[in-house]
Short mmCIF file of C-alpha atoms in Angstrom, two decimals:
data_model
loop_
_atom_site.label_atom_id
_atom_site.label_comp_id
_atom_site.label_asym_id
_atom_site.label_seq_id
_atom_site.Cartn_x
_atom_site.Cartn_y
_atom_site.Cartn_z
CA MET A 285 -24.59 15.90 -31.44
CA PRO A 286 -22.44 19.01 -30.78
CA ILE A 287 -22.41 19.93 -27.05
CA PRO A 288 -23.94 23.39 -27.37
CA LEU A 289 -26.86 21.97 -29.14
CA PHE A 290 -27.32 19.17 -26.71
CA ASN A 291 -27.26 21.73 -23.88
CA SER A 292 -29.95 23.83 -25.50
CA ILE A 293 -32.28 20.76 -26.33
CA ALA A 294 -31.74 19.20 -22.95
CA SER A 295 -32.41 22.52 -21.10
CA TRP A 296 -35.64 23.16 -23.10
CA LEU A 297 -37.09 19.62 -22.58
CA LEU A 298 -36.39 19.70 -18.77
CA LYS A 299 -37.96 23.13 -18.30
CA LYS A 300 -41.25 21.81 -19.85
CA ARG A 301 -41.61 19.43 -16.86
CA TYR A 302 -41.92 22.37 -14.52
CA HIS A 303 -45.45 23.06 -15.61
CA GLN A 304 -46.33 19.48 -14.33
CA ILE A 305 -44.61 20.05 -11.09
CA GLU A 306 -46.73 23.13 -10.63
CA LEU A 307 -49.85 20.77 -10.71
CA PHE A 308 -49.02 19.06 -7.57
CA LEU A 309 -47.84 22.24 -5.96
CA LYS A 310 -51.30 23.61 -6.40
CA TYR A 311 -53.37 20.49 -5.78
CA PRO A 312 -51.34 18.29 -3.41
CA ALA A 313 -54.16 16.47 -1.72
CA ASP A 314 -55.78 15.68 -5.25
CA VAL A 315 -52.47 14.41 -6.66
CA GLN A 316 -51.82 12.18 -3.69
CA ASN A 317 -55.33 10.71 -3.56
CA GLU A 318 -54.98 9.88 -7.25
CA VAL A 319 -51.72 8.31 -6.79
CA LEU A 320 -53.18 6.09 -3.98
CA LEU A 321 -56.24 5.08 -6.05
CA GLN A 322 -54.00 4.29 -9.04
CA LEU A 323 -51.78 2.06 -6.95
CA LEU A 324 -54.69 0.16 -5.59
CA SER A 325 -56.38 -0.33 -8.88
CA TYR A 326 -53.12 -1.37 -10.51
CA ALA A 327 -52.40 -4.07 -7.81
CA ASN A 328 -55.92 -5.34 -7.03
CA GLU A 329 -55.24 -8.75 -8.59
CA THR A 330 -52.13 -9.32 -6.68
CA VAL A 331 -51.97 -11.71 -3.64
CA LEU A 332 -52.00 -8.74 -1.22
CA GLY A 333 -54.61 -6.87 -3.38
CA LYS A 334 -56.98 -9.70 -3.05
CA GLN A 335 -56.24 -10.33 0.61
CA TYR A 336 -57.06 -6.80 1.61
CA GLY A 337 -59.72 -6.07 -1.13
CA TYR A 338 -58.05 -3.30 -2.96
CA ASP A 339 -60.63 -3.29 -5.69
CA SER A 340 -63.28 -2.05 -3.05
CA ILE A 341 -61.11 0.63 -1.36
CA THR A 342 -62.43 4.05 -2.54
CA ASN A 343 -60.74 6.53 -0.13
CA TYR A 344 -57.89 7.08 2.25
CA GLU A 345 -59.85 6.35 5.38
CA GLU A 346 -60.76 2.75 4.15
CA PHE A 347 -57.20 2.11 3.01
CA ALA A 348 -55.71 3.15 6.42
CA ALA A 349 -58.44 0.95 8.30
CA ARG A 350 -57.91 -2.17 6.07
CA VAL A 351 -54.14 -2.32 5.21
CA PRO A 352 -51.61 -2.82 8.09
CA ILE A 353 -48.49 -0.86 8.48
CA VAL A 354 -45.43 -3.18 7.99
CA SER A 355 -41.65 -3.28 8.54
CA TYR A 356 -39.21 -4.94 6.21
CA GLU A 357 -39.26 -7.99 8.36
CA GLU A 358 -43.02 -8.41 7.87
CA MET A 359 -42.60 -8.13 4.17
CA ALA A 360 -39.38 -10.18 3.95
CA THR A 361 -41.13 -13.47 3.17
CA LEU A 362 -43.13 -12.20 0.28
CA ILE A 363 -39.88 -10.35 -1.11
CA GLU A 364 -37.99 -13.59 -0.78
CA ARG A 365 -40.58 -15.44 -2.72
CA THR A 366 -40.37 -12.91 -5.51
CA ARG A 367 -36.66 -13.13 -5.59
CA LYS A 368 -37.10 -16.99 -6.23
CA GLY A 369 -39.45 -16.47 -9.11
CA GLU A 370 -42.87 -16.03 -7.83
CA GLN A 371 -44.63 -12.93 -9.27
CA ASN A 372 -47.79 -10.97 -8.66
CA LEU A 373 -47.50 -11.24 -4.74
CA PHE A 374 -47.42 -7.51 -4.11
CA TRP A 375 -47.05 -5.83 -7.43
CA PRO A 376 -48.55 -6.92 -10.89
CA THR A 377 -45.63 -6.44 -13.17
CA HIS A 378 -42.57 -8.68 -13.24
CA ILE A 379 -39.91 -7.67 -10.76
CA LYS A 380 -36.44 -8.74 -11.40
CA TRP A 381 -34.37 -6.00 -9.73
CA PHE A 382 -33.69 -5.86 -6.04
CA ALA A 383 -31.71 -3.09 -4.39
CA LYS A 384 -29.53 -4.63 -1.63
CA SER A 385 -29.65 -2.43 1.35
CA SER A 386 -28.51 -2.88 4.88
CA GLY A 387 -27.58 -1.06 8.04
CA THR A 388 -24.04 0.04 8.48
CA THR A 389 -23.00 -2.85 10.55
CA ASN A 390 -25.96 -5.13 10.30
CA ALA A 391 -24.96 -8.25 8.43
CA LYS A 392 -28.52 -9.07 7.55
CA SER A 393 -29.28 -7.48 4.09
CA LYS A 394 -32.49 -6.13 2.84
CA PHE A 395 -33.58 -6.71 -0.82
CA ILE A 396 -35.82 -3.75 -1.73
CA PRO A 397 -38.00 -4.59 -4.87
CA VAL A 398 -37.39 -2.17 -7.79
CA SER A 399 -40.21 -2.48 -10.46
CA SER A 400 -39.91 -1.05 -13.96
CA GLU A 401 -42.50 1.49 -12.94
CA ALA A 402 -40.32 2.59 -9.97
CA LEU A 403 -37.34 2.89 -12.15
CA GLU A 404 -39.10 5.03 -14.89
CA ASP A 405 -41.73 7.00 -12.93
CA CYS A 406 -39.69 7.52 -9.76
CA HIS A 407 -35.98 7.27 -9.93
CA TYR A 408 -35.29 8.37 -13.46
CA LYS A 409 -38.08 11.00 -13.37
CA SER A 410 -36.62 12.46 -10.22
CA GLY A 411 -33.16 12.69 -11.81
CA LYS A 412 -34.76 14.86 -14.63
CA ASP A 413 -36.76 16.83 -12.15
CA LEU A 414 -33.62 17.67 -10.15
CA LEU A 415 -32.13 19.11 -13.41
CA CYS A 416 -35.43 20.67 -14.19
CA LEU A 417 -35.73 22.59 -10.89
CA TYR A 418 -32.07 23.57 -10.93
CA LEU A 419 -32.30 25.01 -14.57
CA ASN A 420 -35.49 26.72 -13.52
CA ASN A 421 -33.60 28.59 -10.81
CA ASN A 422 -30.36 29.14 -12.83
CA GLU A 423 -31.38 30.24 -16.33
CA ASN A 424 -27.73 30.94 -17.32
CA SER A 425 -26.61 27.47 -16.32
CA GLN A 426 -24.08 25.82 -18.74
CA LEU A 427 -24.57 22.43 -16.95
CA PHE A 428 -24.82 20.40 -20.19
CA THR A 429 -21.76 22.02 -21.83
CA GLY A 430 -19.83 19.44 -19.76
CA LYS A 431 -20.34 16.35 -17.64
CA SER A 432 -21.49 15.32 -14.30
CA LEU A 433 -18.92 13.50 -12.10
CA ARG A 434 -21.03 10.88 -10.32
CA LEU A 435 -19.96 8.84 -7.38
CA GLY A 436 -22.31 5.73 -6.94
CA GLY A 437 -22.11 2.37 -5.23
CA SER A 438 -19.07 0.12 -5.38
CA LYS A 439 -20.79 -3.22 -6.13
CA GLU A 440 -21.69 -4.95 -9.26
CA LEU A 441 -25.00 -6.63 -9.97
CA TYR A 442 -25.34 -10.31 -9.02
CA GLU A 443 -27.90 -12.83 -10.51
CA ASP A 444 -29.83 -15.13 -8.29
CA ASN A 445 -32.77 -17.35 -9.43
CA GLY A 446 -33.35 -15.06 -12.46
CA SER A 447 -33.39 -11.85 -10.45
CA PHE A 448 -30.67 -9.38 -9.98
CA PHE A 449 -29.54 -7.54 -6.77
CA GLY A 450 -26.89 -5.02 -5.95
CA ASP A 451 -26.57 -1.30 -4.96
CA LEU A 452 -29.39 0.86 -6.20
CA SER A 453 -26.84 2.98 -8.07
CA ALA A 454 -25.67 -0.14 -9.88
CA ILE A 455 -29.28 -0.93 -10.99
CA LEU A 456 -29.77 2.62 -12.11
CA ILE A 457 -26.48 2.73 -14.04
CA ASP A 458 -27.22 -0.74 -15.63
CA ASN A 459 -30.63 0.68 -16.92
CA MET A 460 -29.48 4.23 -17.45
CA PRO A 461 -31.05 6.07 -20.46
CA LEU A 462 -28.64 7.18 -23.13
CA TRP A 463 -28.94 10.84 -22.36
CA ALA A 464 -27.74 10.29 -18.89
CA GLU A 465 -24.73 8.09 -19.63
CA TYR A 466 -23.80 10.65 -22.42
CA SER A 467 -23.61 13.45 -19.95
CA SER A 468 -21.84 11.50 -17.01
CA THR A 469 -18.31 10.57 -16.07
CA PRO A 470 -16.83 8.11 -15.15
CA SER A 471 -17.63 5.31 -17.60
CA ASN A 472 -20.21 2.66 -16.55
CA LYS A 473 -17.30 0.11 -16.46
CA VAL A 474 -15.49 2.25 -13.78
CA SER A 475 -18.73 3.22 -11.91
CA LEU A 476 -19.50 -0.42 -11.36
CA MET A 477 -16.11 -1.48 -10.11
CA SER A 478 -16.34 -3.34 -6.78
CA GLU A 479 -13.20 -2.58 -5.03
CA TRP A 480 -13.39 1.01 -3.65
CA GLU A 481 -9.78 2.04 -3.40
CA THR A 482 -8.94 0.71 -7.08
CA LYS A 483 -12.26 2.42 -8.25
CA LEU A 484 -11.13 5.74 -6.66
CA GLU A 485 -7.92 5.72 -8.63
CA ALA A 486 -9.79 4.83 -11.87
CA ILE A 487 -12.38 7.67 -11.33
CA ILE A 488 -9.59 10.22 -10.88
CA GLU A 489 -7.86 9.04 -14.08
CA GLU A 490 -10.96 9.43 -16.10
CA SER A 491 -12.53 12.50 -14.61
CA ILE A 492 -9.64 14.95 -14.51
CA LYS A 493 -9.44 14.78 -18.36
CA GLU A 494 -13.08 15.84 -18.63
CA ASN A 495 -14.99 19.18 -18.56
CA VAL A 496 -16.90 18.55 -15.35
CA THR A 497 -19.68 20.98 -14.59
CA SER A 498 -21.40 19.12 -11.88
CA LEU A 499 -20.84 16.67 -9.01
CA ALA A 500 -23.24 14.09 -7.75
CA GLY A 501 -22.76 11.78 -4.65
CA VAL A 502 -22.91 11.25 -1.00
CA PRO A 503 -20.96 14.06 0.84
CA SER A 504 -18.62 11.86 2.94
CA TRP A 505 -17.46 9.72 0.07
CA MET A 506 -17.40 12.51 -2.37
CA LEU A 507 -15.05 14.51 0.12
CA VAL A 508 -12.67 11.55 0.00
CA LEU A 509 -12.62 11.50 -3.81
CA LEU A 510 -12.22 15.28 -4.21
CA ASN A 511 -9.26 15.39 -1.61
CA ASN A 512 -7.70 12.66 -3.59
CA VAL A 513 -8.15 14.65 -6.75
CA ILE A 514 -6.43 17.72 -5.18
CA GLU A 515 -3.65 15.58 -3.85
CA LYS A 516 -3.01 13.88 -7.25
CA THR A 517 -3.07 17.00 -9.23
CA GLY A 518 -1.28 19.29 -6.80
CA LYS A 519 -3.94 21.99 -7.38
CA ASN A 520 -5.14 24.46 -4.61
CA HIS A 521 -8.75 24.06 -5.29
CA LEU A 522 -11.25 22.26 -7.78
CA PHE A 523 -11.79 25.25 -10.11
CA GLU A 524 -8.14 24.85 -11.17
CA ILE A 525 -9.03 21.47 -12.44
CA TRP A 526 -12.60 22.13 -13.71
CA GLU A 527 -13.10 25.71 -14.12
CA ASN A 528 -16.68 25.32 -15.30
CA LEU A 529 -17.90 23.46 -12.20
CA GLU A 530 -21.12 25.05 -11.01
CA VAL A 531 -23.24 22.80 -8.80
CA TYR A 532 -22.92 19.76 -6.41
CA PHE A 533 -25.93 17.53 -6.12
CA HIS A 534 -25.76 15.78 -2.83
CA GLY A 535 -27.79 13.39 -0.55
CA GLY A 536 -27.50 10.39 1.67
CA VAL A 537 -26.21 12.01 4.77
CA SER A 538 -26.50 15.47 6.25
CA PHE A 539 -24.30 18.07 4.44
CA ALA A 540 -23.83 20.16 7.62
CA PRO A 541 -20.69 18.67 9.02
CA TYR A 542 -18.97 18.95 5.62
CA ARG A 543 -20.05 22.31 4.36
CA GLU A 544 -17.00 24.25 5.39
CA GLN A 545 -14.66 21.72 4.05
CA TYR A 546 -16.40 21.85 0.60
CA LYS A 547 -16.21 25.63 0.70
CA LYS A 548 -12.37 25.29 0.91
CA LEU A 549 -12.34 23.02 -2.12
CA LEU A 550 -14.81 25.14 -4.07
CA PRO A 551 -13.99 28.77 -3.05
CA ARG A 552 -16.48 30.48 -5.23
CA LYS A 553 -19.48 32.38 -3.80
CA LYS A 554 -21.82 31.64 -6.69
CA PHE A 555 -21.27 27.86 -6.55
CA ASN A 556 -24.42 26.07 -5.89
CA TYR A 557 -25.25 23.09 -3.59
CA TYR A 558 -28.47 21.09 -4.21
CA GLU A 559 -29.73 18.54 -1.80
CA THR A 560 -31.79 15.40 -2.63
CA TYR A 561 -33.61 12.85 -0.64
CA ASN A 562 -33.49 9.52 -2.14
CA ALA A 563 -33.31 5.80 -0.91
CA SER A 564 -33.54 2.32 -2.31
CA GLU A 565 -37.23 2.34 -1.65
CA GLY A 566 -37.84 5.55 -3.68
CA PHE A 567 -36.94 9.16 -4.37
CA PHE A 568 -38.79 11.53 -2.16
CA GLY A 569 -37.52 15.09 -2.11
CA ILE A 570 -35.55 17.78 -4.06
CA GLN A 571 -34.24 21.12 -2.98
CA ASP A 572 -36.28 23.48 -5.24
CA ARG A 573 -34.59 26.79 -4.36
CA ASN A 574 -31.05 28.10 -4.53
CA ASN A 575 -29.38 28.44 -1.01
CA SER A 576 -32.10 26.65 0.89
CA GLU A 577 -32.03 23.80 3.27
CA ASP A 578 -35.61 22.73 2.60
CA LEU A 579 -36.56 19.89 0.32
CA LEU A 580 -39.75 19.88 -1.80
CA LEU A 581 -41.65 16.64 -1.21
CA MET A 582 -42.30 15.16 -4.78
CA LEU A 583 -45.93 13.98 -4.84
CA ASP A 584 -46.36 12.44 -8.33
CA TYR A 585 -43.67 9.69 -8.42
CA GLY A 586 -46.07 6.80 -7.74
CA ILE A 587 -45.45 7.07 -3.93
CA PHE A 588 -48.34 7.66 -1.45
CA TYR A 589 -47.12 9.22 1.83
CA GLU A 590 -48.42 8.88 5.45
CA PHE A 591 -46.83 10.13 8.55
CA ILE A 592 -46.77 9.24 12.29
CA ALA A 593 -45.70 11.80 14.94
CA MET A 594 -42.75 10.58 16.69
CA ASP A 595 -44.15 11.25 20.18
CA SER A 596 -46.58 8.37 19.34
CA TYR A 597 -44.56 6.20 17.10
CA GLY A 598 -44.42 2.60 18.24
CA ALA A 599 -47.06 3.09 20.85
CA ALA A 600 -50.13 0.84 21.31
CA ILE A 601 -52.17 3.71 19.75
CA GLN A 602 -50.25 5.72 16.97
CA LYS A 603 -52.07 8.11 14.75
CA THR A 604 -51.28 7.84 11.09
CA VAL A 605 -52.00 11.00 8.93
CA PRO A 606 -51.91 11.71 5.08
CA ILE A 607 -50.15 14.76 3.81
CA TRP A 608 -53.05 17.01 3.97
CA GLU A 609 -53.15 16.62 7.69
CA VAL A 610 -49.50 17.22 8.71
CA GLU A 611 -48.33 20.23 10.79
CA VAL A 612 -45.23 22.33 10.45
CA GLY A 613 -42.57 21.67 13.13
CA VAL A 614 -43.68 18.20 14.12
CA ASN A 615 -41.12 15.35 13.90
CA TYR A 616 -42.67 12.49 11.85
CA ALA A 617 -41.84 9.06 10.80
CA ILE A 618 -42.50 8.34 7.13
CA ILE A 619 -44.82 5.53 5.80
CA ILE A 620 -44.73 4.86 2.18
CA THR A 621 -46.86 2.94 -0.43
CA THR A 622 -45.05 2.68 -3.67
CA ASN A 623 -45.09 1.58 -7.27
CA GLY A 624 -42.33 -0.88 -6.31
CA GLY A 625 -44.87 -2.91 -4.38
CA LEU A 626 -44.27 -1.56 -0.74
CA TRP A 627 -47.60 -1.13 0.93
CA ARG A 628 -47.74 1.15 4.03
CA TYR A 629 -44.05 0.52 4.63
CA LYS A 630 -41.99 1.97 7.52
CA ILE A 631 -39.01 3.34 5.83
CA GLY A 632 -37.25 4.27 9.07
CA ASP A 633 -36.70 7.96 8.30
CA THR A 634 -37.94 11.03 10.19
CA VAL A 635 -38.76 14.51 8.70
CA ARG A 636 -40.10 17.84 9.80
CA PHE A 637 -42.28 19.95 7.65
CA THR A 638 -41.14 23.53 7.26
CA SER A 639 -43.86 24.44 5.04
CA THR A 640 -47.33 23.07 3.96
CA ASN A 641 -47.87 25.45 0.92
CA PRO A 642 -46.01 23.86 -0.77
CA TYR A 643 -44.96 20.79 1.24
CA ARG A 644 -41.39 21.19 2.08
CA ILE A 645 -39.40 19.02 4.50
CA ARG A 646 -36.01 18.68 6.35
CA ILE A 647 -34.57 15.25 7.16
CA THR A 648 -34.36 14.96 10.88
CA GLY A 649 -32.88 11.42 11.30
CA ARG A 650 -33.93 7.80 11.64
CA THR A 651 -36.43 6.26 13.91
CA LYS A 652 -33.67 3.95 15.15
CA HIS A 653 -30.84 6.41 15.13
CA HIS A 654 -31.53 8.72 18.14
CA ILE A 655 -30.48 8.84 21.80
CA ASN A 656 -33.42 8.61 24.33
CA ALA A 657 -31.92 6.52 27.01
CA PHE A 658 -32.97 9.13 29.68
CA GLY A 659 -35.86 10.91 27.86
CA GLU A 660 -33.57 13.42 26.30
CA GLU A 661 -34.97 12.67 22.74
CA LEU A 662 -31.64 13.72 20.93
CA ILE A 663 -32.16 13.45 17.20
CA ILE A 664 -29.66 13.74 14.29
CA GLU A 665 -30.92 17.27 13.36
CA ASN A 666 -29.91 18.41 16.81
CA ALA A 667 -26.47 16.81 16.72
CA GLU A 668 -25.60 18.18 13.34
CA GLU A 669 -26.66 21.81 14.21
CA ALA A 670 -24.77 21.67 17.43
CA LEU A 671 -21.60 20.40 15.90
CA LYS A 672 -22.02 23.06 13.25
CA GLN A 673 -22.10 25.68 15.83
CA VAL A 674 -19.17 24.41 17.91
CA CYS A 675 -17.08 23.96 14.77
CA THR A 676 -17.77 27.61 13.82
CA LYS A 677 -16.80 28.71 17.23
CA THR A 678 -13.66 26.60 17.73
CA GLY A 679 -12.30 26.51 13.98
CA ALA A 680 -12.54 22.58 14.19
CA GLU A 681 -13.30 20.46 11.22
CA ILE A 682 -15.12 17.23 11.63
CA LYS A 683 -14.58 14.17 9.41
CA ASP A 684 -16.84 11.69 11.02
CA TYR A 685 -18.59 11.07 14.36
CA THR A 686 -20.89 8.87 16.33
CA ALA A 687 -22.51 8.94 19.84
CA ALA A 688 -24.23 6.72 22.22
CA PRO A 689 -25.43 6.90 25.89
CA ILE A 690 -23.34 5.90 28.89
CA PHE A 691 -25.96 4.08 31.09
CA MET A 692 -26.31 4.79 34.83
CA LYS A 693 -24.33 2.47 37.00
CA ASP A 694 -23.58 2.13 40.58
CA ASN A 695 -25.68 5.27 41.51
CA GLU A 696 -23.77 7.30 38.93
CA LYS A 697 -25.51 9.61 36.57
CA GLY A 698 -25.67 8.77 32.85
CA SER A 699 -24.09 10.82 29.97
CA HIS A 700 -23.56 10.78 26.30
CA GLU A 701 -20.24 9.41 24.81
CA TRP A 702 -19.05 10.88 21.50
CA ILE A 703 -16.29 9.64 19.18
CA ILE A 704 -15.19 12.34 16.76
CA GLU A 705 -12.57 12.05 13.96
CA PHE A 706 -11.44 15.53 13.25
CA ARG A 707 -9.84 16.83 9.95
CA LYS A 708 -8.80 19.86 11.99
CA GLN A 709 -8.68 19.37 15.76
CA PRO A 710 -9.93 22.15 18.22
CA LYS A 711 -7.09 23.47 20.41
CA ASP A 712 -8.91 22.65 23.62
CA ILE A 713 -11.16 19.53 23.47
CA ASN A 714 -12.57 20.37 26.99
CA TYR A 715 -13.78 23.65 25.59
CA PHE A 716 -15.10 21.97 22.49
CA THR A 717 -17.10 19.56 24.85
CA GLU A 718 -18.50 22.27 26.93
CA PHE A 719 -19.58 24.29 23.88
CA LEU A 720 -21.24 21.07 22.33
CA ASP A 721 -23.12 20.52 25.62
CA ASN A 722 -24.38 24.17 25.66
CA ALA A 723 -25.34 24.12 22.00
CA LEU A 724 -27.42 20.95 22.57
CA LYS A 725 -29.14 22.50 25.62
CA SER A 726 -30.05 25.42 23.42
CA LEU A 727 -31.48 23.26 20.74
CA ASN A 728 -33.22 20.63 22.67
CA SER A 729 -35.23 21.45 25.76
CA ASP A 730 -35.53 17.71 26.76
CA TYR A 731 -31.75 17.42 26.79
CA GLU A 732 -31.56 20.74 28.64
CA ALA A 733 -33.91 19.48 31.42
CA LYS A 734 -31.93 16.21 31.90
CA ARG A 735 -28.67 18.32 32.14
CA TYR A 736 -30.07 20.77 34.60
CA ASN A 737 -27.78 20.63 37.63
CA ASN A 738 -26.58 17.26 36.28
CA THR A 739 -30.14 15.96 37.46
CA THR A 740 -29.95 12.87 35.06
CA LEU A 741 -27.10 13.44 32.60
CA LYS A 742 -23.59 14.56 33.36
CA MET A 743 -21.35 16.50 30.93
CA PRO A 744 -20.84 14.41 27.76
CA GLU A 745 -17.51 12.71 27.12
CA VAL A 746 -15.73 13.27 23.72
CA HIS A 747 -13.10 10.91 22.39
CA VAL A 748 -10.77 12.10 19.68
CA ALA A 749 -10.55 9.38 17.13
CA ARG A 750 -7.36 8.31 15.55
CA GLU A 751 -6.89 9.13 11.86
CA ASN A 752 -9.12 6.89 9.50
CA LEU A 753 -10.82 5.12 12.30
CA PHE A 754 -14.30 5.19 10.71
CA TYR A 755 -12.90 4.42 7.30
CA ASP A 756 -11.02 1.39 8.78
CA TRP A 757 -14.15 0.36 10.59
CA LEU A 758 -16.19 0.39 7.49
CA LYS A 759 -13.44 -1.28 5.40
CA SER A 760 -13.39 -4.06 7.85
CA LYS A 761 -17.11 -4.83 7.18
CA ASN A 762 -16.62 -4.39 3.39
CA LYS A 763 -18.78 -1.28 3.31
CA LEU A 764 -16.69 1.42 1.70
CA GLY A 765 -18.16 3.80 -0.85
CA GLY A 766 -21.77 4.11 -2.29
CA GLN A 767 -24.56 4.74 0.30
CA HIS A 768 -22.77 3.26 3.24
CA LYS A 769 -22.62 5.64 6.14
CA ILE A 770 -21.67 5.94 9.82
CA PRO A 771 -24.44 5.51 12.28
CA ARG A 772 -24.52 9.04 13.97
CA LEU A 773 -26.54 8.37 16.92
CA SER A 774 -27.46 4.98 18.74
CA ASN A 775 -29.52 4.20 21.63
CA ASP A 776 -27.33 1.40 22.53
CA ARG A 777 -23.53 1.04 22.79
CA GLY A 778 -22.89 -1.56 20.09
CA TYR A 779 -21.23 0.86 17.55
CA VAL A 780 -19.36 2.79 20.18
CA GLU A 781 -17.92 -0.28 21.90
CA GLU A 782 -16.61 -1.54 18.60
CA LEU A 783 -15.12 1.81 17.64
CA LEU A 784 -13.45 2.39 21.14
CA ASP A 785 -11.88 -0.94 20.89
CA ILE A 786 -10.49 -0.39 17.39
CA ASN A 787 -9.37 3.01 18.58
CA LYS A 788 -7.14 1.62 21.16
CA LYS A 789 -5.16 -0.58 18.66
#
């Protein structure tokens, strides 16, 4: 099919979906209630369905009272039994795909079930919706006149007891519809290569010959790829290689620390950045407006949402609310029930609603990735914004970072310890540290209170990391590329101690 005709047909088909999106924008509670009741009806003959009486649950209140909230560890036995061949335990259709996921340094892997319904009605539907929303906002887009340069995971699929596991991106590529493969680069063969550094070279070789109109991938790893493209071609910026490049679809980690570096690679004011919120467990949110930092929560992907305010999360009594009871400005942990068979599952992410008409969110961090050793409640959203401010002030550019508490010892006050790898170092690291401290005070009243007159916390300590410290750390754990990321904040010193030790070598 000629590319101009393909562009016109694809654009027309994708824009039709917008009318369906308008339905959940107008009737969010009705749509979410319908999702919940459909999930319960579909799974009422499963082991879990019979255990909790899904067939007699008629509303959210009964669901919340009867079905317990669970972590991965509490579902692990059922998931493992499914991986070994048992079916109909938590989802009625045959599950043969499992997205292998783990913490950045945790050796224990999670195997997230991916049903055929989750593939079609969530992951692939979201890909089409992302394009739909983008085209709705950019009517003159020529997106489909070229290809999307995608940067996915770096592991192949592996078979075990008749089931298959690997990175979610590998599962998606293996099941990818023809229209998506036709409009993407590199080839599936290169996309599924296991060894990151060899794969990087192969992607560059294939992609620089293409007419690339969009980019898609995690900001940290995409930046590595694009800098290598510039180095290999000797060009000044990416438009000298791909003159029709118009948008970067990104997700996985906060874009804030990388924004200025991307602007240098893509020095065009009208270039678009579109954020997504996806995970192995499902696809949750899409930026639905140009030049926005908010994500539209997608309510008709076969996922039912609940939320726990973080000030009560983990307490003996924690209030869980459905979407129609959330409030703007509150930091919530997300609980999901999905068409992949996860029931009231703690995904571990936190969000803050910026709007309830429609429901738009910002990702604020992880339930486990924060610092609250002294009651300061420092979350990733605070850290990212503070670093953004200090980089603007000092002209510094950050490549990667992590932070952890320094615990009180021998009557000394505590503090925070940061390890920052700079792409461009500040002239004065002490000034950088002081400005970072002041920015955090302005953004977080709890942090400010603990820092007042050094009452509980002293001035933070900032270590300048050697070049490629974080890259080498991830490489030593075989976690290069894909969705692997640096843990930004930690309430213990495990990551920091490892990195400080490597930094000395």
